[in-house]
């Protein structure tokens, strides 16, 4: 009788172990982007003069419990053809092969590999950035601010990082000359989110 009871309890024991192992993932909260109140901008310098553009279309997948960020994940997908400077003569050039080659590489992506807490409302998000067929490891500092409470809680994730455009072959041929167009490109973002757990 005793051995039979022990045998029958095993499935419940293993189920408990599996649930405990899965608990951190289950605790992550999926966020919803508010597109009209979110933006991704980029700034470069042409002959020393700053030139600012933005991406008009992008999506974000974020699963994160701010109190347990290590088990979270972040994924960006950006429509490269939506990049623009607000000037027709420039906007017509950006999707071409010399620049973002949007026909061949319609999406630029970022996928996190690790998320670490870095202080009150601050996080370091490590991951891989893929643009125009090239991949680079980057670390993105993120500041998270929240307003409201309960179902009305709204989160704003913001931050910036710098990439080297030539790592991704953005601006080829004569435009590879960094005296004409700086190699550094500053990327800034502000994401309005709903559905995240409180800090």
Coordinates of N, CA and C in Angstrom, one line a residue:
X1 N 0.8 -1.2 0.0 CA 0.0 0.0 0.0 C 0.9 1.3 0.0
X2 N 1.9 1.2 0.8 CA 2.8 2.4 0.9 C 3.5 2.7 -0.4
X3 N 4.0 1.7 -1.0 CA 4.8 1.9 -2.3 C 3.8 2.4 -3.4
X4 N 2.6 1.9 -3.4 CA 1.6 2.3 -4.4 C 1.3 3.8 -4.2
X5 N 1.2 4.3 -3.0 CA 0.9 5.7 -2.8 C 2.1 6.6 -3.2
X6 N 3.3 6.2 -3.0 CA 4.5 6.9 -3.4 C 4.5 7.0 -5.0
X7 N 4.2 5.9 -5.6 CA 4.2 5.9 -7.1 C 3.2 6.8 -7.6
X8 N 2.0 6.8 -7.1 CA 0.9 7.7 -7.6 C 1.2 9.2 -7.3
X9 N 2.0 9.5 -6.4 CA 2.3 10.9 -6.1 C 3.4 11.5 -7.0
X10 N 4.1 10.6 -7.7 CA 5.2 11.1 -8.5 C 4.7 12.1 -9.6
X11 N 3.6 11.8 -10.3 CA 3.2 12.8 -11.4 C 2.9 14.2 -10.8
X12 N 2.3 14.2 -9.6 CA 2.1 15.5 -8.9 C 3.4 16.2 -8.5
X13 N 4.3 15.4 -8.1 CA 5.6 16.0 -7.7 C 6.3 16.6 -8.9
X14 N 6.4 15.9 -10.0 CA 7.0 16.4 -11.2 C 6.3 17.6 -11.8
X15 N 4.9 17.6 -11.7 CA 4.2 18.7 -12.2 C 4.5 20.0 -11.4
X16 N 4.7 19.8 -10.1 CA 5.0 20.9 -9.2 C 6.4 21.5 -9.6
X17 N 7.3 20.6 -9.9 CA 8.7 21.0 -10.2 C 8.6 21.8 -11.5
X18 N 7.9 21.3 -12.5 CA 7.8 22.0 -13.8 C 7.1 23.3 -13.7
X19 N 6.1 23.4 -12.9 CA 5.4 24.7 -12.7 C 6.3 25.7 -12.0
X20 N 7.1 25.2 -11.0 CA 8.0 26.1 -10.3 C 9.1 26.6 -11.3
X21 N 9.6 25.8 -12.2 CA 10.6 26.2 -13.2 C 10.0 27.2 -14.2
X22 N 8.8 27.0 -14.5 CA 8.1 27.9 -15.5 C 7.6 29.2 -14.9
X23 N 7.6 29.3 -13.6 CA 7.0 30.5 -12.9 C 7.6 31.8 -13.4
X24 N 8.9 32.0 -13.5 CA 9.5 33.3 -13.9 C 8.9 33.7 -15.3
X25 N 8.8 32.7 -16.2 CA 8.3 33.1 -17.5 C 6.8 33.5 -17.5
X26 N 6.1 32.7 -16.7 CA 4.6 33.0 -16.6 C 4.4 34.4 -16.0
X27 N 5.3 34.8 -15.1 CA 5.2 36.1 -14.4 C 5.4 37.3 -15.3
X28 N 6.0 37.1 -16.5 CA 6.3 38.2 -17.4 C 5.0 38.8 -17.9
X29 N 4.9 40.1 -18.1 CA 3.7 40.7 -18.5 C 3.9 41.2 -20.0
X30 N 3.0 40.8 -20.9 CA 3.1 41.3 -22.3 C 2.6 42.7 -22.4
X31 N 3.4 43.6 -22.9 CA 3.0 45.0 -23.1 C 2.3 45.2 -24.4
X32 N 1.5 46.3 -24.5 CA 0.9 46.7 -25.7 C 1.4 48.1 -26.1
X33 N 1.9 48.2 -27.3 CA 2.4 49.5 -27.8 C 1.3 50.5 -28.1
X34 N 1.4 51.7 -27.8 CA 0.5 52.8 -28.2 C 1.2 53.5 -29.4
X35 N 1.0 53.1 -30.6 CA 1.8 53.6 -31.8 C 1.8 55.1 -31.9
X36 N 0.6 55.7 -31.8 CA 0.5 57.2 -32.0 C 1.3 58.0 -31.0
X37 N 1.7 57.4 -29.9 CA 2.4 58.1 -28.9 C 3.8 57.6 -28.7
X38 N 4.3 56.9 -29.7 CA 5.6 56.2 -29.7 C 6.4 56.7 -30.9
X39 N 7.8 56.7 -30.8 CA 8.6 57.1 -31.9 C 10.0 56.5 -31.8
X40 N 10.6 56.3 -33.0 CA 12.0 56.0 -33.1 C 12.6 57.0 -34.1
X41 N 13.6 57.7 -33.6 CA 14.3 58.8 -34.4 C 15.8 58.4 -34.5
X42 N 16.4 59.0 -35.5 CA 17.8 58.8 -35.7 C 18.4 60.1 -36.2
X43 N 19.7 60.3 -35.8 CA 20.4 61.6 -36.2 C 21.8 61.2 -36.6
X44 N 22.1 61.8 -37.8 CA 23.5 61.7 -38.3 C 24.0 63.1 -38.6
X45 N 25.2 63.2 -39.0 CA 25.8 64.5 -39.4 C 26.4 64.5 -40.8
X46 N 25.9 65.4 -41.6 CA 26.4 65.5 -43.0 C 27.2 66.8 -43.0
X47 N 28.6 66.6 -43.2 CA 29.5 67.7 -43.2 C 29.4 68.5 -41.9
X48 N 29.2 67.8 -40.8 CA 29.1 68.5 -39.5 C 27.8 69.0 -39.1
X49 N 26.8 68.9 -40.0 CA 25.5 69.5 -39.7 C 24.5 68.3 -39.3
X50 N 23.9 68.4 -38.2 CA 23.0 67.3 -37.8 C 21.8 67.2 -38.7
X51 N 21.4 66.0 -39.1 CA 20.3 65.7 -39.9 C 19.5 64.6 -39.2
X52 N 18.2 64.9 -38.9 CA 17.4 64.0 -38.1 C 16.3 63.3 -39.0
X53 N 16.1 62.1 -38.8 CA 15.0 61.3 -39.5 C 14.2 60.5 -38.5
X54 N 13.3 59.7 -39.0 CA 12.5 58.8 -38.1 C 11.9 57.7 -38.9
X55 N 11.6 56.6 -38.2 CA 10.9 55.5 -38.8 C 9.4 55.6 -38.6
X56 N 8.6 55.5 -39.6 CA 7.2 55.7 -39.5 C 6.4 54.4 -39.1
X57 N 7.0 53.3 -39.4 CA 6.3 52.0 -39.0 C 7.3 51.0 -38.3
X58 N 6.8 50.6 -37.2 CA 7.6 49.6 -36.4 C 6.7 48.9 -35.4
X59 N 7.1 47.7 -35.0 CA 6.3 47.0 -34.0 C 7.3 46.5 -32.9
X60 N 6.7 46.3 -31.7 CA 7.5 46.0 -30.5 C 6.8 44.8 -29.8
X61 N 7.5 43.8 -29.4 CA 7.0 42.8 -28.6 C 7.8 42.8 -27.3
X62 N 7.2 43.1 -26.2 CA 7.8 43.2 -24.9 C 7.1 42.3 -23.9
X63 N 7.8 41.4 -23.2 CA 7.3 40.6 -22.1 C 8.2 40.9 -20.9
X64 N 7.7 41.6 -19.9 CA 8.6 42.0 -18.9 C 7.9 42.2 -17.6
X65 N 8.4 41.7 -16.5 CA 8.1 42.1 -15.2 C 9.2 42.9 -14.7
X66 N 9.0 44.2 -14.5 CA 10.1 45.1 -14.1 C 10.8 44.7 -12.8
X67 N 10.1 43.9 -11.9 CA 10.7 43.5 -10.7 C 11.6 42.3 -10.9
X68 N 11.4 41.6 -12.1 CA 12.2 40.4 -12.4 C 12.6 40.4 -13.9
X69 N 13.4 41.4 -14.2 CA 13.7 41.7 -15.7 C 14.5 40.6 -16.4
X70 N 15.3 39.8 -15.6 CA 16.1 38.8 -16.2 C 15.4 37.8 -17.1
X71 N 14.1 37.5 -16.7 CA 13.4 36.5 -17.5 C 12.6 37.2 -18.6
X72 N 12.7 38.5 -18.8 CA 11.9 39.2 -19.8 C 12.6 39.1 -21.2
X73 N 11.8 39.6 -22.2 CA 12.3 39.6 -23.6 C 11.8 40.9 -24.3
X74 N 12.6 41.3 -25.3 CA 12.2 42.5 -26.1 C 12.6 42.2 -27.6
X75 N 11.6 42.5 -28.4 CA 11.9 42.3 -29.9 C 11.3 43.5 -30.6
X76 N 12.2 44.2 -31.5 CA 11.7 45.3 -32.3 C 11.7 44.8 -33.8
X77 N 10.8 45.2 -34.6 CA 10.8 45.0 -36.0 C 10.5 46.3 -36.7
X78 N 11.4 46.8 -37.5 CA 11.2 48.1 -38.1 C 11.1 48.0 -39.6
X79 N 10.2 48.7 -40.2 CA 10.0 48.7 -41.6 C 11.0 49.7 -42.2
X80 N 12.0 49.2 -42.9 CA 13.1 50.1 -43.3 C 12.6 51.1 -44.4
X81 N 11.6 50.7 -45.2 CA 11.1 51.6 -46.2 C 10.4 52.8 -45.6
X82 N 10.1 52.7 -44.3 CA 9.4 53.8 -43.6 C 10.3 54.9 -43.1
X83 N 11.6 54.7 -43.3 CA 12.6 55.7 -42.8 C 12.5 57.0 -43.6
X84 N 12.5 58.1 -43.0 CA 12.4 59.4 -43.8 C 12.9 60.6 -43.0
X85 N 13.2 61.6 -43.7 CA 13.7 62.9 -43.1 C 12.7 64.0 -43.3
X86 N 11.6 63.7 -43.9 CA 10.6 64.8 -44.1 C 10.9 65.7 -45.3
X87 N 11.9 65.3 -46.1 CA 12.2 66.0 -47.3 C 12.1 65.0 -48.5
X88 N 11.3 65.3 -49.5 CA 11.1 64.3 -50.6 C 12.3 63.8 -51.3
X89 N 13.3 64.8 -51.5 CA 14.5 64.4 -52.2 C 15.3 63.4 -51.4
X90 N 15.3 63.5 -50.1 CA 16.1 62.6 -49.3 C 15.3 61.3 -49.0
X91 N 14.0 61.4 -48.8 CA 13.1 60.2 -48.5 C 13.1 59.3 -49.7
X92 N 13.3 59.8 -50.9 CA 13.3 58.9 -52.1 C 14.6 58.1 -52.2
X93 N 15.7 58.6 -51.5 CA 17.0 57.9 -51.6 C 17.1 56.8 -50.6
X94 N 16.5 57.0 -49.4 CA 16.8 56.1 -48.2 C 16.5 54.7 -48.5
X95 N 15.4 54.3 -49.2 CA 15.2 52.9 -49.4 C 16.1 52.2 -50.5
X96 N 16.9 53.0 -51.2 CA 17.7 52.5 -52.3 C 18.8 51.6 -51.8
X97 N 19.4 50.8 -52.7 CA 20.5 49.8 -52.3 C 21.7 50.5 -51.6
X98 N 22.0 51.7 -52.0 CA 23.1 52.4 -51.4 C 22.9 52.6 -49.9
X99 N 21.7 52.7 -49.5 CA 21.4 53.1 -48.1 C 20.8 51.9 -47.3
X100 N 19.4 51.8 -47.2 CA 18.8 50.7 -46.5 C 18.4 49.5 -47.3
X101 N 18.5 49.6 -48.6 CA 18.1 48.4 -49.5 C 16.8 47.8 -49.0
X102 N 15.8 48.6 -48.9 CA 14.5 48.2 -48.4 C 13.8 47.0 -49.2
X103 N 14.0 47.0 -50.5 CA 13.4 45.9 -51.3 C 14.0 44.6 -50.9
X104 N 15.3 44.5 -50.7 CA 16.0 43.3 -50.3 C 15.9 43.0 -48.8
X105 N 16.0 44.0 -48.0 CA 16.0 43.9 -46.5 C 14.8 44.7 -46.0
X106 N 13.6 44.3 -46.1 CA 12.5 45.1 -45.7 C 12.4 45.4 -44.2
X107 N 13.0 44.6 -43.4 CA 12.9 44.7 -41.9 C 14.3 44.8 -41.3
X108 N 14.4 45.7 -40.3 CA 15.5 45.8 -39.4 C 15.0 45.3 -38.1
X109 N 15.8 44.4 -37.3 CA 15.3 43.8 -36.1 C 16.3 44.0 -35.0
X110 N 15.7 44.0 -33.8 CA 16.5 43.9 -32.6 C 15.8 42.8 -31.7
X111 N 16.6 41.9 -31.2 CA 16.1 40.8 -30.3 C 17.0 40.7 -29.1
X112 N 16.4 40.9 -27.9 CA 17.2 40.9 -26.7 C 17.8 39.5 -26.4
X113 N 18.9 39.5 -25.7 CA 19.5 38.3 -25.2 C 19.7 38.3 -23.7
X114 N 19.6 39.5 -23.1 CA 19.6 39.6 -21.7 C 19.1 40.9 -21.3
X115 N 18.4 41.0 -20.1 CA 17.9 42.2 -19.5 C 18.3 42.3 -18.1
X116 N 19.0 43.4 -17.7 CA 19.5 43.5 -16.3 C 19.0 44.8 -15.7
X117 N 18.6 44.8 -14.4 CA 18.2 46.0 -13.7 C 19.5 46.8 -13.5
X118 N 19.3 48.2 -13.6 CA 20.4 49.1 -13.5 C 20.1 50.3 -12.6
X119 N 19.2 50.0 -11.6 CA 18.8 51.1 -10.7 C 17.3 51.3 -10.8
X120 N 16.8 52.4 -10.1 CA 15.4 52.6 -10.1 C 14.8 53.0 -11.5
X121 N 14.0 52.1 -12.0 CA 13.4 52.3 -13.3 C 14.3 52.2 -14.5
X122 N 15.6 51.7 -14.3 CA 16.5 51.7 -15.4 C 17.0 50.2 -15.6
X123 N 17.2 50.0 -16.9 CA 17.6 48.6 -17.3 C 18.6 48.7 -18.4
X124 N 19.4 47.6 -18.5 CA 20.4 47.4 -19.6 C 19.9 46.3 -20.4
X125 N 19.6 46.5 -21.7 CA 19.0 45.5 -22.6 C 20.1 45.1 -23.6
X126 N 20.6 43.9 -23.5 CA 21.6 43.4 -24.5 C 20.9 42.6 -25.5
X127 N 21.4 42.7 -26.8 CA 20.8 41.9 -27.8 C 21.5 42.1 -29.2
X128 N 20.9 41.5 -30.2 CA 21.4 41.6 -31.5 C 20.6 42.5 -32.4
X129 N 21.3 43.4 -33.1 CA 20.7 44.3 -34.0 C 21.0 43.9 -35.4
X130 N 20.0 43.7 -36.2 CA 20.2 43.2 -37.6 C 19.7 44.3 -38.6
X131 N 20.5 44.8 -39.4 CA 20.2 45.8 -40.4 C 20.9 45.4 -41.7
X132 N 20.1 45.4 -42.8 CA 20.7 45.2 -44.1 C 21.6 43.9 -44.2
X133 N 21.2 42.9 -43.5 CA 21.9 41.6 -43.6 C 23.1 41.5 -42.7
X134 N 23.4 42.5 -41.9 CA 24.5 42.5 -41.0 C 24.0 42.5 -39.5
X135 N 24.7 41.8 -38.7 CA 24.3 41.6 -37.3 C 25.4 42.1 -36.3
X136 N 25.0 42.9 -35.3 CA 25.9 43.4 -34.3 C 25.3 43.2 -32.9
X137 N 26.2 42.9 -31.9 CA 25.7 42.9 -30.5 C 25.7 44.3 -30.0
X138 N 24.7 44.8 -29.3 CA 24.6 46.1 -28.8 C 24.0 46.0 -27.4
X139 N 24.2 47.1 -26.6 CA 23.6 47.2 -25.3 C 22.8 48.5 -25.3
X140 N 21.5 48.4 -24.9 CA 20.7 49.6 -25.0 C 20.2 49.9 -23.5
X141 N 20.6 51.1 -23.1 CA 20.1 51.6 -21.8 C 18.6 52.1 -21.9
X142 N 17.8 51.6 -21.0 CA 16.4 52.0 -21.1 C 15.9 52.6 -19.7
X143 N 15.2 53.7 -19.8 CA 14.6 54.3 -18.6 C 13.1 54.1 -18.7
X144 N 12.5 53.5 -17.6 CA 11.1 53.2 -17.6 C 10.4 54.1 -16.6
X145 N 9.4 54.9 -17.0 CA 8.6 55.7 -16.2 C 7.2 55.3 -16.2
X146 N 6.4 55.5 -15.2 CA 5.0 55.0 -15.1 C 4.1 56.1 -14.5
X147 N 2.9 56.1 -15.0 CA 1.9 57.0 -14.5 C 0.6 56.2 -14.3
X148 N -0.3 56.6 -13.4 CA -1.5 55.9 -13.2 C -1.3 54.7 -12.3
X149 N -2.4 53.9 -12.2 CA -2.3 52.7 -11.4 C -3.4 51.7 -11.9
X150 N -3.2 50.5 -11.5 CA -4.2 49.4 -11.9 C -4.3 49.3 -13.4
X151 N -5.6 49.2 -13.9 CA -5.8 49.1 -15.4 C -5.4 50.3 -16.1
X152 N -5.3 51.5 -15.4 CA -4.9 52.7 -16.1 C -3.4 53.0 -16.1
X153 N -2.6 52.0 -15.6 CA -1.1 52.2 -15.6 C -0.6 52.3 -17.0
X154 N 0.2 53.4 -17.2 CA 0.8 53.6 -18.5 C 2.3 53.7 -18.3
X155 N 3.1 53.0 -19.1 CA 4.6 53.0 -19.0 C 5.2 53.7 -20.2
X156 N 6.2 54.4 -20.0 CA 7.0 55.0 -21.1 C 8.4 54.6 -21.0
X157 N 8.9 53.8 -22.0 CA 10.3 53.4 -22.1 C 11.0 54.3 -23.1
X158 N 12.1 54.8 -22.6 CA 12.9 55.7 -23.5 C 14.4 55.4 -23.3
X159 N 15.1 55.8 -24.3 CA 16.6 55.6 -24.3 C 17.2 56.0 -25.6
X160 N 18.5 55.8 -25.7 CA 19.2 56.1 -26.9 C 20.5 55.2 -27.0
X161 N 21.0 55.0 -28.2 CA 22.2 54.3 -28.4 C 22.8 54.7 -29.7
X162 N 24.1 54.5 -29.9 CA 24.8 54.9 -31.1 C 25.3 53.7 -31.9
X163 N 25.1 53.7 -33.2 CA 25.6 52.6 -34.0 C 26.6 53.2 -35.0
X164 N 27.4 52.4 -35.7 CA 28.3 52.9 -36.7 C 27.6 52.4 -38.0
X165 N 27.2 53.3 -38.9 CA 26.4 52.9 -40.1 C 27.2 52.0 -41.0
X166 N 28.6 52.2 -41.1 CA 29.3 51.4 -42.0 C 29.4 49.9 -41.6
X167 N 29.1 49.6 -40.3 CA 29.0 48.2 -39.8 C 27.9 47.5 -40.6
X168 N 26.9 48.3 -41.0 CA 25.7 47.8 -41.7 C 25.6 48.1 -43.2
X169 N 26.7 48.7 -43.7 CA 26.8 49.1 -45.1 C 25.7 50.1 -45.5
X170 N 25.5 51.0 -44.5 CA 24.5 52.1 -44.8 C 25.2 53.3 -45.3
X171 N 25.0 53.6 -46.6 CA 25.8 54.6 -47.3 C 27.0 54.1 -47.9
X172 N 26.9 53.5 -49.1 CA 28.0 52.8 -49.8 C 28.6 53.7 -50.8
X173 N 29.6 53.2 -51.6 CA 30.3 54.0 -52.6 C 30.8 55.3 -52.0
X174 N 30.6 56.4 -52.7 CA 31.2 57.7 -52.3 C 30.7 58.1 -50.9
X175 N 29.5 57.5 -50.5 CA 28.9 57.9 -49.1 C 29.6 57.2 -48.0
X176 N 30.5 56.2 -48.3 CA 31.3 55.6 -47.3 C 32.4 56.5 -46.7
X177 N 32.6 57.7 -47.3 CA 33.5 58.7 -46.8 C 32.9 59.4 -45.6
X178 N 33.5 59.2 -44.4 CA 32.9 59.7 -43.2 C 33.2 61.2 -43.0
X179 N 34.0 61.8 -43.9 CA 34.2 63.3 -43.9 C 32.9 63.9 -44.5
X180 N 32.2 63.2 -45.3 CA 30.9 63.7 -45.9 C 29.8 63.4 -45.0
X181 N 29.7 62.1 -44.5 CA 28.6 61.7 -43.7 C 29.2 60.9 -42.5
X182 N 28.9 61.4 -41.3 CA 29.5 60.8 -40.1 C 29.2 59.3 -40.0
X183 N 30.1 58.5 -39.4 CA 29.9 57.1 -39.2 C 28.9 56.9 -38.1
X184 N 28.9 57.7 -37.1 CA 28.0 57.5 -35.9 C 26.6 57.9 -36.3
X185 N 25.7 57.1 -35.9 CA 24.2 57.4 -36.0 C 23.6 57.2 -34.6
X186 N 23.0 58.3 -34.1 CA 22.4 58.3 -32.8 C 20.9 57.8 -33.0
X187 N 20.5 56.8 -32.3 CA 19.1 56.3 -32.4 C 18.5 56.6 -31.0
X188 N 17.3 57.3 -31.1 CA 16.6 57.6 -29.9 C 15.1 57.1 -30.0
X189 N 14.6 56.6 -28.9 CA 13.3 56.0 -28.9 C 12.5 56.4 -27.7
X190 N 11.2 56.5 -27.9 CA 10.2 56.7 -26.8 C 9.0 55.8 -27.1
X191 N 8.7 54.9 -26.2 CA 7.6 53.9 -26.4 C 6.6 54.1 -25.3
X192 N 5.4 54.3 -25.7 CA 4.3 54.4 -24.7 C 3.6 53.0 -24.7
X193 N 3.5 52.4 -23.5 CA 3.1 51.0 -23.4 C 2.0 50.9 -22.3
X194 N 1.1 50.0 -22.6 CA 0.1 49.6 -21.6 C 0.3 48.1 -21.2
X195 N -0.1 47.7 -20.1 CA -0.1 46.3 -19.8 C 1.1 45.8 -19.0
X196 N 2.1 46.7 -18.7 CA 3.2 46.3 -17.9 C 2.9 46.3 -16.4
X197 N 3.5 45.4 -15.7 CA 3.4 45.4 -14.2 C 4.1 46.6 -13.6
X198 N 3.7 47.0 -12.4 CA 4.3 48.2 -11.8 C 5.8 48.0 -11.5
X199 N 6.5 49.1 -11.4 CA 7.9 49.0 -11.0 C 8.1 48.6 -9.6

